[in-house]
Amino acid sequence: MSIQKFPSLTKMLSAFLFFLLSLPTFAQQATWIWYPGDYEVWLGNKMQNRRTERGSFLPPFWKLDSHYNLIDFHKDFNVPENEEVELFVEGQYNVKLDGKPFTGYPKKITVPAGKHRISLKVFCQDRVPSIFVKGKTIVSDGTWLVTFEDKEWIDETGKASDQSGTTWLNAGFWNFNTPQIPPSKFSLTTQEQFAVKTEKKDKAILLDFGKETFGFVKLKGLKGKGNLTIYYGESKEEALSPEHCETLDNLEINLSQKKDSTMELTKAFRYVNVTFDGTISLDSVSMLYEYLPVAERGGFRCSDEQINKIYDVAKYTLHLNTREFFIDGIKRDRWIWSGDAYQSYLMNYYLFFDSPTVSRTLLALRGKDPVTSHINTIMDYTFYWFLGIYDYYQYTGDKEFIKQFYPRMQTLMEYCLSRRNKNGMMEGLAGDWIFIDWAEGLSKKGEVSFEQLLLTRSLETMALCANIANDNKGADRYKSIGTELKTKFFANYWNNEKHAFVHSQVDGKQTENVTRYTNMFAIFFNYLDESKKQDIKTHVLLNDKIQKITTPYMRFYELEALCALGEQKYVLKEMKDYWGGMLNLGATSFWEEYNPNKKGAEHYGMYGREFGKSLCHAWGASPIYLLGKYYLGVKPLSPAYETYLIEPQLGGLQWMEGSVPTPKGEVKLAVSDKKITVTGAESGTGTLRFKSTIKPSCKQGIVKEISPKNFELTVEKGKEYVVEYETIK
């Protein structure tokens, strides 16, 4: 039936449609906007150049990029009636309406009813060119278009037209929704805290804040003349070592009246040792704890109180290192290291699910073109960046981020491919740092298998992103190169006699060394058949003759591989021994490295310095990820948890309960050996998969047997299911 047969109905629908289109369009919330990625680069530079070592400025040793200092902003609007629009700008600027400029630096403009293009061109060198536009329907948001190229032309009608092929991107933004607080004024939240114990001596005060913390020391009631020094310590020994503590503040005091003084730079510490001379007096010392206010959406509790403590300390460790970006550790570097950040992304997905901090960190690490070195100068850290992109999409489903920054992925990958040797393999060249792990005697010579494995996964990431960006030719190319490299990887590194991948090959020949790194990554990349997985489990991961891993950094991956192989009972014991070992030594946050064979203050030394080790390192918080993904057993099967798996494993626990965040709500679980209670997230479809020695029952859904003693239940969004079963012990 055609609607044209009813002319009166056609007129009514047309009139109604016109009415809808004529209604005022109430815009989104106005926010500060900028060229995408520029604020992240600028803020990263600002943060990473705060590092000091014993009072001396210590900047990063890799290239730092800068923001573009001249930016065009524009957007087309259909304005229903005359509208007054407020303008707030970081920098010098001009404003145009349909290509015609306003005089001077207007704070407000009037836009008449009709279709119009509003354009601003902003110059700012010391900050990022940014704008905040606020009217009734005209607001600045991520739908504005921006470019750093100056190619806008005006045609005969006076309207702006993009005839030159200018690359316009959607504007970048965060959560700066107040015009009076521009992006350049951003600061983290602070809260005053006090020491739990204070020891006063003549001309000295030693304070214990009870646990690892981070912020500004505040001196109250300071008066007199002389020199005052603050020695910071993650341990008491460090704070009491003027010659060897890593961070300190020296102050010259000349005050006739009492005054409070807050230190200019944040520091990490548990203990603070304040010493002074001359006529200086001091009423008290406190601190301003500095933090990023992110909400904890994930959670875990179980029958083992030590595991609960490990989880709590891991949460605190990650939160301390979640700042403007995910950083490595709060005491020493306070830099954005790609390998460290990659693990923080994964832990974040099971605790905060704070996507903006992930994307900010990815953009700050990537920087700008041209690419002249690996990220952080480390080959494997470049590949971790690609892996971070892959996981970001899987957990968040953010296609727009992929499309927007795909060109930066391309140029970084082309840099990597250009540095392959004649065999098409990655091999360290001048200026490359092959890190892998802090391990004694770890060879970096020749074609290291670990680097080829990471490049293979990175090429798979590029093929995925190319498809999202509608680059079919690129997708085919990256897939082809990746497939070829994967074939070479198996042919060149698998050793049937050793039942494992060897560490490297030199001059075309396999070396004898077998290390854990390549073997464990190949497992959770799911590159292996069941036979090879079991070979690696027996001959590498559970083989004490293979060099052991002492850093939480690589323990993260080792335990993940074992969990992927169903060894949750073994991993639980390892977590209790390793992370529990740090807790037994009084750790209040988890360390950069832990060797149970060390004694006393030996634990604090690293890099040839008595207190060089970080006692609060992001990569130490991996139990968050392991417990969420492999014990609660929740993981996305398709982007943004459109479909997801729930495969709980008690792993020796009597019971456990918790929640795993998704883009929309949480998956909630309570599991014992006889009952599973699960509630689906607010969107997506879950599959509960479990083993049972008896036929399970569930009043809220249908349990299907997929193989002997293996069952599945479909979990719909927002619904609770209670399954009665009996676990296989």
XYZ file of C-alpha atoms in Angstrom:
729
model
C 0.000 0.000 0.000
C 1.426 3.404 -0.962
C 1.046 6.409 1.291
C 0.618 8.574 -1.844
C -2.915 7.149 -2.155
C -3.869 9.159 0.962
C -2.872 12.793 0.216
C -4.399 14.144 3.433
C -2.313 11.695 5.493
C 0.773 12.697 3.517
C 0.148 16.382 4.321
C -0.363 15.574 8.000
C 2.894 13.625 8.221
C 4.784 16.340 6.350
C 3.406 19.008 8.658
C 4.288 16.932 11.723
C 7.826 16.355 10.408
C 8.246 20.091 9.780
C 7.016 20.747 13.327
C 9.606 18.349 14.768
C 12.416 19.911 12.743
C 11.393 23.401 13.838
C 11.568 22.546 17.547
C 14.584 23.997 19.416
C 17.495 21.565 19.529
C 18.765 21.408 23.058
C 22.455 20.711 22.674
C 24.779 18.494 24.575
C 26.710 19.867 27.520
C 29.360 22.346 26.464
C 32.939 21.270 27.110
C 36.465 22.439 26.335
C 37.742 20.985 23.055
C 41.113 20.793 21.296
C 42.955 19.009 18.503
C 42.686 15.278 19.327
C 45.734 13.933 21.122
C 47.323 17.342 21.678
C 46.198 17.857 25.253
C 47.338 14.358 26.143
C 50.796 15.065 24.705
C 51.022 18.442 26.473
C 49.830 17.066 29.821
C 52.162 14.071 29.501
C 55.126 16.386 28.957
C 54.131 18.447 31.966
C 53.747 15.410 34.235
C 56.847 13.499 33.134
C 59.098 16.490 33.655
C 58.272 16.705 37.352
C 60.703 13.916 38.192
C 63.569 14.790 40.492
C 66.369 12.707 41.921
C 67.818 14.065 45.166
C 66.557 17.518 44.210
C 67.910 17.491 40.653
C 65.659 17.722 37.611
C 65.583 14.380 35.783
C 63.638 14.451 32.476
C 62.737 11.459 30.278
C 65.489 10.209 27.972
C 63.251 9.780 24.915
C 61.929 12.283 22.382
C 59.023 14.389 23.565
C 56.608 15.786 20.978
C 54.607 18.986 21.280
C 51.098 20.144 20.486
C 50.161 22.051 17.344
C 50.056 25.724 18.247
C 47.638 26.995 15.567
C 44.281 25.242 15.239
C 41.110 25.794 13.203
C 37.814 24.837 14.836
C 34.444 24.844 13.078
C 30.943 23.410 13.095
C 27.763 23.960 11.089
C 24.549 24.700 12.999
C 20.888 25.095 12.147
C 19.819 27.760 14.632
C 16.034 27.988 15.277
C 16.137 31.616 16.515
C 18.618 34.385 17.208
C 21.065 33.086 19.778
C 23.670 34.689 22.023
C 26.813 32.568 22.327
C 29.588 32.916 24.918
C 33.198 32.240 23.927
C 36.069 31.148 26.170
C 39.449 30.546 24.558
C 42.945 29.431 25.577
C 45.128 31.598 23.325
C 44.805 34.371 20.759
C 41.900 33.898 18.397
C 39.598 35.169 15.725
C 35.947 34.243 15.229
C 34.073 33.963 11.933
C 30.427 33.502 11.103
C 30.027 32.043 7.609
C 33.566 33.144 6.812
C 33.087 36.757 7.944
C 35.277 37.765 10.901
C 34.157 39.582 14.029
C 36.257 42.511 15.223
C 38.710 41.987 18.073
C 38.413 39.230 20.671
C 34.650 38.972 21.282
C 33.509 37.236 24.467
C 29.978 36.937 23.087
C 28.525 36.809 19.596
C 24.961 36.795 18.292
C 24.098 34.165 15.724
C 20.920 34.825 13.701
C 18.362 32.125 12.945
C 19.240 29.844 10.050
C 22.086 27.640 8.878
C 25.544 28.911 9.800
C 29.137 27.852 10.168
C 30.971 29.088 13.253
C 34.761 29.066 12.982
C 37.522 29.913 15.429
C 41.236 30.001 14.724
C 43.349 29.832 17.868
C 47.077 30.305 18.462
C 48.683 29.249 21.723
C 52.230 28.033 22.294
C 52.577 27.492 26.034
C 49.247 25.669 26.342
C 47.020 23.694 24.001
C 44.753 25.857 21.800
C 41.311 25.132 23.255
C 37.816 26.602 23.085
C 34.628 26.513 25.140
C 31.517 27.685 23.258
C 28.217 27.983 25.083
C 24.818 28.984 23.759
C 21.320 27.566 23.871
C 21.862 25.183 20.962
C 25.428 26.083 19.962
C 27.975 24.372 22.196
C 31.506 23.038 21.818
C 31.724 19.248 21.970
C 33.360 16.305 20.249
C 31.326 16.808 17.067
C 33.252 19.963 16.131
C 35.852 19.555 13.396
C 39.465 20.665 13.829
C 42.653 20.831 11.797
C 46.187 22.149 12.216
C 46.417 22.855 8.480
C 45.665 26.386 7.244
C 43.761 25.606 4.046
C 40.276 26.984 4.529
C 39.074 28.952 1.516
C 36.201 31.375 1.020
C 34.050 31.080 -2.110
C 32.102 33.804 -3.908
C 29.105 33.463 -1.593
C 31.250 34.114 1.452
C 30.698 30.644 2.889
C 33.589 28.495 4.020
C 34.357 25.507 1.835
C 36.995 22.829 2.231
C 38.288 22.624 -1.331
C 41.858 21.663 -0.566
C 41.418 18.205 0.908
C 42.155 19.456 4.405
C 42.115 16.698 7.006
C 39.420 17.564 9.530
C 39.134 15.436 12.662
C 36.591 15.365 15.456
C 37.722 17.500 18.356
C 39.328 16.013 21.417
C 37.767 16.532 24.852
C 37.752 15.123 28.371
C 35.537 16.352 31.208
C 36.347 20.064 31.380
C 32.738 21.235 31.474
C 33.242 24.520 33.344
C 34.343 27.559 31.304
C 36.264 29.073 34.230
C 38.505 25.999 34.562
C 40.306 25.523 31.230
C 42.363 22.410 30.460
C 45.635 24.118 31.355
C 44.402 24.574 34.945
C 43.755 20.876 35.515
C 44.959 19.405 38.790
C 44.278 16.198 40.651
C 42.165 16.134 43.796
C 43.845 16.595 47.182
C 42.846 15.710 50.734
C 44.732 16.552 53.900
C 46.010 13.555 55.852
C 48.010 13.185 59.032
C 50.752 10.902 60.293
C 49.764 7.951 62.443
C 52.990 8.237 64.420
C 55.363 11.138 65.085
C 58.783 11.016 66.746
C 60.217 14.389 67.741
C 63.870 14.928 68.484
C 65.996 18.017 68.791
C 65.939 19.638 65.339
C 64.223 16.630 63.732
C 60.751 15.134 63.271
C 60.164 11.624 61.904
C 56.629 10.968 60.680
C 55.007 7.665 59.729
C 51.854 8.017 57.610
C 51.015 4.357 58.151
C 51.174 3.236 54.542
C 52.610 4.154 51.172
C 51.130 7.444 50.017
C 51.617 10.292 47.555
C 51.199 14.034 47.745
C 52.524 17.346 49.025
C 54.137 17.669 52.440
C 52.757 20.630 54.377
C 54.760 22.366 57.093
C 52.571 24.167 59.621
C 53.586 27.055 61.867
C 57.017 27.409 60.256
C 59.140 30.192 61.735
C 62.754 31.248 62.183
C 65.911 31.343 60.125
C 68.050 28.463 58.878
C 68.001 25.427 56.595
C 65.317 22.765 56.559
C 65.537 19.436 54.711
C 62.807 16.882 54.114
C 64.001 13.322 53.449
C 61.324 11.083 51.942
C 61.263 7.322 52.358
C 59.089 4.479 51.170
C 60.808 2.671 54.031
C 61.949 3.960 57.395
C 65.530 3.111 56.453
C 65.308 5.347 53.382
C 63.887 8.339 55.254
C 66.687 8.043 57.831
C 69.400 7.924 55.153
C 70.310 11.506 54.180
C 73.069 10.241 51.871
C 71.053 7.663 49.922
C 67.335 8.506 49.993
C 65.992 8.966 46.466
C 63.993 12.173 46.984
C 64.365 15.195 49.230
C 63.532 18.894 49.525
C 65.977 21.590 50.708
C 64.538 24.871 51.971
C 66.107 28.114 53.165
C 63.857 29.605 55.824
C 63.732 33.262 56.912
C 60.382 33.929 58.569
C 59.722 36.295 61.448
C 56.062 35.245 61.690
C 54.572 31.763 61.654
C 53.545 30.577 58.219
C 52.299 27.372 56.615
C 54.293 26.129 53.638
C 53.306 23.400 51.144
C 55.958 21.788 48.991
C 55.825 22.613 45.294
C 56.190 19.037 44.007
C 54.449 15.830 45.014
C 56.479 12.961 46.410
C 55.906 9.289 47.230
C 56.595 8.171 50.778
C 55.424 6.442 53.895
C 57.992 8.074 56.165
C 59.082 11.715 56.216
C 62.181 12.857 58.104
C 62.238 16.634 58.641
C 65.532 18.088 59.897
C 66.368 21.756 60.510
C 68.940 24.027 62.089
C 69.334 27.633 63.240
C 66.341 29.197 64.925
C 63.750 27.270 62.933
C 60.664 26.016 64.784
C 57.759 24.000 63.460
C 54.333 23.280 64.926
C 53.394 20.182 62.905
C 53.603 18.384 59.566
C 50.753 16.980 57.453
C 50.312 16.081 53.814
C 47.911 16.759 50.978
C 47.152 13.333 49.522
C 46.811 13.703 45.733
C 44.677 11.308 43.689
C 42.506 10.842 40.615
C 38.892 10.385 41.781
C 37.947 7.188 39.959
C 35.190 4.888 41.177
C 35.845 1.247 42.023
C 33.335 -0.728 39.987
C 34.970 -4.147 40.242
C 35.317 -6.157 43.427
C 36.429 -9.498 44.817
C 36.015 -11.333 48.099
C 36.645 -14.971 48.948
C 37.085 -17.515 51.736
C 40.848 -16.845 51.971
C 41.589 -13.728 54.028
C 45.158 -13.463 52.735
C 43.864 -13.309 49.149
C 41.392 -10.631 50.249
C 44.289 -8.628 51.678
C 46.316 -9.131 48.503
C 43.361 -7.879 46.452
C 42.919 -4.786 48.652
C 46.599 -3.855 48.503
C 46.628 -4.444 44.739
C 43.682 -2.036 44.397
C 45.506 0.605 46.413
C 48.682 0.096 44.385
C 46.862 0.567 41.089
C 44.968 3.606 42.356
C 48.174 5.297 43.491
C 49.605 4.828 39.996
C 46.424 5.950 38.235
C 47.013 9.651 37.836
C 46.725 11.926 34.813
C 47.949 8.775 33.087
C 48.869 5.251 34.114
C 52.431 5.610 35.371
C 55.018 3.016 36.386
C 55.655 3.935 40.012
C 55.017 6.931 42.227
C 58.459 7.364 43.799
C 61.089 7.234 41.135
C 60.218 7.563 37.465
C 56.635 8.805 37.443
C 56.902 8.429 33.687
C 54.544 6.802 31.200
C 56.162 3.496 30.244
C 54.256 1.536 27.619
C 54.955 -1.921 29.071
C 53.858 -0.844 32.537
C 50.817 0.973 31.185
C 49.684 -2.049 29.178
C 49.252 -4.053 32.364
C 47.485 -1.127 34.047
C 44.947 -1.051 31.205
C 44.076 -4.698 31.840
C 43.812 -4.259 35.610
C 41.746 -1.128 35.075
C 39.164 -3.052 33.022
C 38.520 -5.235 36.085
C 38.480 -2.464 38.704
C 37.658 1.058 37.466
C 36.818 0.527 33.788
C 38.016 4.107 33.359
C 38.304 4.347 29.565
C 39.470 7.998 29.426
C 42.651 7.226 31.377
C 43.402 4.389 28.950
C 42.907 6.546 25.855
C 44.854 9.472 27.377
C 47.771 7.174 28.130
C 47.728 5.590 24.669
C 47.779 9.023 23.026
C 50.504 10.435 25.275
C 52.706 7.409 24.568
C 52.158 7.565 20.826
C 52.948 11.253 20.430
C 53.227 12.704 16.935
C 54.680 11.945 13.547
C 57.317 11.525 12.300
C 58.264 8.371 14.199
C 62.004 8.366 14.884
C 62.321 5.731 17.609
C 60.430 3.022 19.442
C 58.084 4.091 22.231
C 60.241 4.737 25.320
C 63.073 3.621 22.938
C 62.064 -0.009 23.711
C 61.116 -2.370 20.892
C 58.764 -4.519 22.951
C 57.107 -1.390 24.397
C 56.099 -0.318 20.885
C 54.396 -3.675 20.413
C 52.664 -3.408 23.803
C 51.167 -0.140 22.513
C 49.509 -2.039 19.670
C 48.322 -4.726 22.085
C 46.825 -1.973 24.225
C 44.846 -0.722 21.225
C 43.569 -4.250 20.549
C 42.366 -4.742 24.140
C 40.908 -1.222 24.338
C 38.629 -2.052 21.431
C 37.699 -5.480 22.817
C 36.700 -4.099 26.211
C 35.142 -0.765 25.163
C 34.059 -1.228 21.538
C 35.235 2.331 20.809
C 35.390 2.322 16.998
C 35.616 6.112 16.772
C 38.930 6.113 18.619
C 40.276 3.516 16.180
C 39.080 5.462 13.134
C 40.425 8.760 14.433
C 43.890 7.525 15.284
C 44.350 4.774 12.712
C 46.806 6.978 10.727
C 49.073 7.137 13.790
C 48.885 3.368 14.090
C 49.913 3.085 10.435
C 52.974 5.306 10.697
C 54.172 3.553 13.841
C 53.753 0.137 12.248
C 55.533 1.269 9.077
C 58.451 2.358 11.265
C 58.594 -1.138 12.774
C 58.356 -2.897 9.419
C 61.106 -0.681 8.007
C 63.480 -1.906 10.716
C 63.213 -5.612 9.933
C 66.378 -7.384 8.875
C 66.922 -9.231 5.588
C 65.034 -12.227 6.994
C 61.971 -10.099 7.697
C 62.567 -10.369 11.462
C 62.963 -7.767 14.190
C 66.523 -7.461 15.433
C 67.916 -4.743 17.660
C 69.416 -1.822 15.739
C 71.339 1.215 16.990
C 69.149 3.106 19.446
C 66.848 0.140 20.152
C 66.443 -1.161 23.672
C 65.157 -4.739 23.849
C 63.937 -4.943 27.417
C 61.685 -8.031 27.941
C 62.333 -8.155 31.715
C 64.818 -7.393 34.485
C 66.632 -10.741 34.506
C 70.294 -11.542 34.913
C 72.066 -12.906 31.860
C 69.086 -12.517 29.525
C 70.518 -12.388 26.000
C 69.207 -9.739 23.593
C 71.411 -10.803 20.662
C 70.165 -11.932 17.283
C 66.509 -12.477 16.405
C 64.776 -12.781 19.778
C 61.664 -14.954 19.589
C 59.718 -12.765 22.013
C 59.966 -9.736 19.702
C 58.741 -11.703 16.672
C 55.789 -12.979 18.704
C 54.782 -9.465 19.795
C 55.125 -8.121 16.251
C 52.890 -10.920 14.975
C 50.181 -9.951 17.472
C 50.652 -6.272 16.589
C 50.110 -7.030 12.893
C 46.891 -8.832 13.799
C 45.865 -5.678 15.667
C 46.624 -3.572 12.598
C 44.522 -5.835 10.370
C 41.605 -5.499 12.817
C 41.946 -1.704 13.005
C 42.331 -1.372 9.239
C 38.975 -3.089 8.755
C 37.352 -0.739 11.285
C 38.893 2.250 9.436
C 37.647 0.862 6.075
C 41.192 0.370 4.817
C 40.617 -2.961 3.095
C 43.915 -2.837 1.232
C 45.804 -2.203 4.468
C 43.917 -4.981 6.242
C 44.936 -7.486 3.572
C 48.551 -6.325 3.689
C 48.899 -6.499 7.483
C 47.168 -9.876 7.592
C 49.518 -11.216 4.910
C 52.687 -9.988 6.643
C 51.437 -11.288 9.996
C 50.586 -14.727 8.612
C 54.012 -15.015 6.999
C 55.765 -13.958 10.211
C 53.712 -16.383 12.315
C 54.749 -19.247 10.028
C 58.413 -18.229 10.365
C 58.008 -17.936 14.109
C 56.921 -21.555 14.520
C 59.455 -22.843 12.006
C 62.415 -20.964 13.483
C 61.819 -21.198 17.233
C 59.868 -24.343 18.120
C 62.181 -27.126 19.297
C 60.638 -30.608 19.491
C 63.390 -31.928 21.751
C 62.956 -29.123 24.263
C 59.145 -29.158 23.880
C 59.238 -25.367 23.793
C 60.136 -22.241 21.868
C 63.794 -21.297 22.209
C 64.747 -17.795 23.268
C 66.446 -16.653 20.064
C 68.306 -17.515 16.940
C 71.691 -16.091 15.938
C 73.117 -16.322 12.431
C 70.179 -18.469 11.387
C 70.664 -21.063 14.142
C 68.566 -21.718 17.236
C 70.218 -20.959 20.546
C 70.032 -23.561 23.310
C 68.380 -21.257 25.816
C 64.711 -21.665 26.708
C 63.074 -18.853 28.669
C 59.528 -18.486 29.910
C 58.573 -15.285 28.073
C 57.767 -16.406 24.533
C 56.255 -19.670 25.708
C 53.783 -18.161 28.140
C 52.662 -15.396 25.743
C 52.020 -17.965 23.007
C 49.589 -19.697 25.372
C 47.278 -16.793 26.166
C 47.577 -15.482 22.587
C 45.950 -18.854 21.836
C 48.520 -19.671 19.143
C 49.040 -23.295 20.213
C 47.312 -26.614 19.887
C 46.589 -28.584 23.056
C 49.695 -30.763 22.697
C 52.074 -27.798 22.579
C 50.269 -26.116 25.476
C 50.792 -29.154 27.679
C 54.427 -29.432 26.552
C 55.078 -25.847 27.599
C 53.244 -26.259 30.895
C 55.339 -29.287 31.844
C 58.729 -28.417 30.347
C 58.758 -24.642 30.927
C 56.176 -23.142 33.272
C 56.318 -25.895 35.912
C 60.009 -26.634 35.372
C 62.280 -25.228 38.092
C 65.314 -25.669 35.816
C 64.070 -22.834 33.578
C 65.251 -19.441 34.840
C 62.699 -18.125 37.320
C 60.967 -14.763 37.071
C 61.390 -12.372 40.002
C 59.466 -9.296 38.814
C 55.710 -8.894 39.263
C 55.860 -7.545 35.693
C 56.440 -10.937 34.121
C 54.826 -12.944 36.935
C 51.650 -11.274 35.654
C 51.971 -13.080 32.308
C 53.348 -16.314 33.733
C 50.376 -16.707 36.045
C 47.964 -15.668 33.297
C 49.319 -18.447 31.076
C 48.893 -20.967 33.892
C 45.342 -19.752 34.517
C 44.601 -20.112 30.800
C 45.746 -23.718 31.177
C 43.335 -24.301 34.074
C 45.979 -24.193 36.833
C 44.045 -21.884 39.184
C 44.899 -23.976 42.269
C 48.613 -23.674 41.519
C 48.286 -19.953 40.764
C 46.431 -19.340 44.023
C 49.361 -20.802 45.949
C 51.807 -18.722 43.897
C 49.857 -15.539 44.624
C 49.869 -16.312 48.332
C 53.601 -17.059 48.318
C 54.699 -14.157 46.113
C 52.357 -11.276 46.939
C 51.779 -12.672 50.402
C 55.564 -12.675 50.838
C 55.621 -8.915 50.311
C 52.756 -8.458 52.771
C 54.656 -10.513 55.342
C 57.510 -8.017 55.048
C 55.139 -5.160 55.840
C 54.347 -4.013 52.300
C 51.392 -1.626 52.069
C 51.642 -1.481 48.271
C 53.247 -3.907 45.851
C 56.807 -3.601 44.643
C 58.701 -3.340 41.393
C 60.579 -6.542 42.187
C 60.497 -9.137 44.966
C 63.118 -11.771 45.643
C 62.303 -13.907 48.704
C 65.998 -14.771 49.076
C 66.901 -11.213 50.062
C 66.991 -10.120 53.696
C 66.114 -6.917 55.527
C 66.995 -3.668 53.769
C 68.390 -5.654 50.812
C 64.812 -5.650 49.506
C 64.962 -1.897 48.913
C 67.993 -1.878 46.630
C 67.945 -1.853 42.811
C 69.926 -0.321 39.943
C 73.022 -0.230 42.137
C 71.342 2.150 44.612
C 70.416 1.322 48.209
C 66.844 2.554 47.792
C 66.496 2.449 44.019
C 63.591 -0.003 44.001
C 60.043 1.253 43.713
C 57.866 -0.068 46.547
C 54.686 1.011 44.755
C 54.775 -0.168 41.158
C 51.691 -0.480 38.969
C 52.728 -3.835 37.561
C 52.606 -5.262 41.090
C 48.795 -5.051 41.114
C 48.120 -7.929 38.700
C 45.971 -10.034 41.115
C 43.125 -7.635 40.246
C 43.204 -8.868 36.662
C 43.869 -12.518 37.447
C 41.063 -12.781 40.004
C 38.570 -10.977 37.767
C 39.323 -12.735 34.491
C 40.361 -16.210 35.600
C 38.632 -16.839 38.952
C 35.375 -14.913 38.558
C 36.048 -15.844 34.947
C 34.484 -12.891 33.121
C 35.815 -11.708 29.750
C 34.397 -10.185 26.554
C 33.877 -12.475 23.568
C 32.995 -9.582 21.273
C 33.717 -5.834 21.566
C 32.102 -3.923 24.448
C 30.785 -7.130 26.053
C 28.092 -7.515 23.397
C 28.705 -11.180 24.136
C 30.788 -12.357 27.051
C 31.896 -15.477 28.905
C 31.450 -16.220 32.605
C 33.573 -19.224 33.531
C 34.121 -19.207 37.317
C 36.980 -21.246 38.778
C 37.233 -21.560 42.554
C 40.783 -22.832 42.241
C 40.924 -24.160 45.787
C 38.736 -21.457 47.355
C 35.628 -22.500 49.284
C 33.642 -19.535 47.979
C 34.113 -16.248 46.176
C 32.002 -13.291 45.131
C 32.571 -10.148 43.180
C 31.723 -7.951 40.228
C 33.329 -7.222 36.879
C 32.595 -3.879 35.190
C 31.492 -3.584 31.560
C 30.680 -0.471 29.494
C 27.120 -0.751 30.791
C 26.845 -2.103 34.311
C 28.527 -4.945 36.122
C 28.462 -8.716 35.907
C 27.935 -9.935 39.482
C 28.834 -13.357 40.812
C 28.644 -15.395 44.002
C 30.157 -18.881 43.723
C 30.496 -21.806 46.114
C 31.030 -25.498 45.432
C 27.265 -26.046 45.306
C 25.700 -22.810 44.049
C 26.387 -20.093 41.471
C 24.436 -16.832 41.555
C 25.042 -14.575 38.572
C 23.512 -11.293 37.431
C 24.028 -10.106 33.868
C 25.292 -6.652 32.949
C 22.832 -3.997 31.738
C 23.577 -4.854 28.108
C 25.005 -7.767 26.160
C 24.472 -11.492 26.454
C 26.588 -13.687 28.696
C 27.336 -17.393 28.630
C 27.833 -19.040 32.017
C 30.048 -22.094 31.537
C 30.812 -24.494 34.390
C 31.510 -28.132 35.314
C 29.287 -30.228 37.573
C 29.249 -33.831 38.802
C 25.450 -33.755 38.987
C 22.765 -32.447 36.667
C 22.438 -28.719 37.516
C 19.159 -26.929 38.070
C 18.166 -23.312 37.469
C 14.616 -21.967 37.810
C 15.410 -18.769 35.913
C 16.924 -20.330 32.769
C 17.687 -23.489 30.830
C 20.996 -25.234 31.546
C 22.411 -27.129 28.566
C 24.929 -29.956 28.705
C 27.542 -29.289 26.004
C 29.717 -32.316 26.816
C 29.927 -34.780 29.726
C 29.970 -32.789 32.999
C 30.246 -29.456 31.102
C 27.255 -27.112 31.105
C 26.174 -23.716 29.791
C 23.504 -21.186 30.683
C 22.583 -18.065 28.697
C 22.631 -14.938 30.885
C 20.388 -12.132 29.670
C 20.988 -8.493 30.507
C 20.091 -7.439 34.023
C 18.688 -10.831 35.051
C 19.716 -12.889 38.083
C 20.176 -16.648 37.846
C 20.721 -19.147 40.650
C 22.300 -22.463 39.627
C 22.390 -25.450 41.948
C 25.264 -27.758 41.017
C 28.204 -29.654 42.474
C 31.698 -28.633 41.461
C 34.360 -31.087 40.330
C 37.072 -31.117 42.988
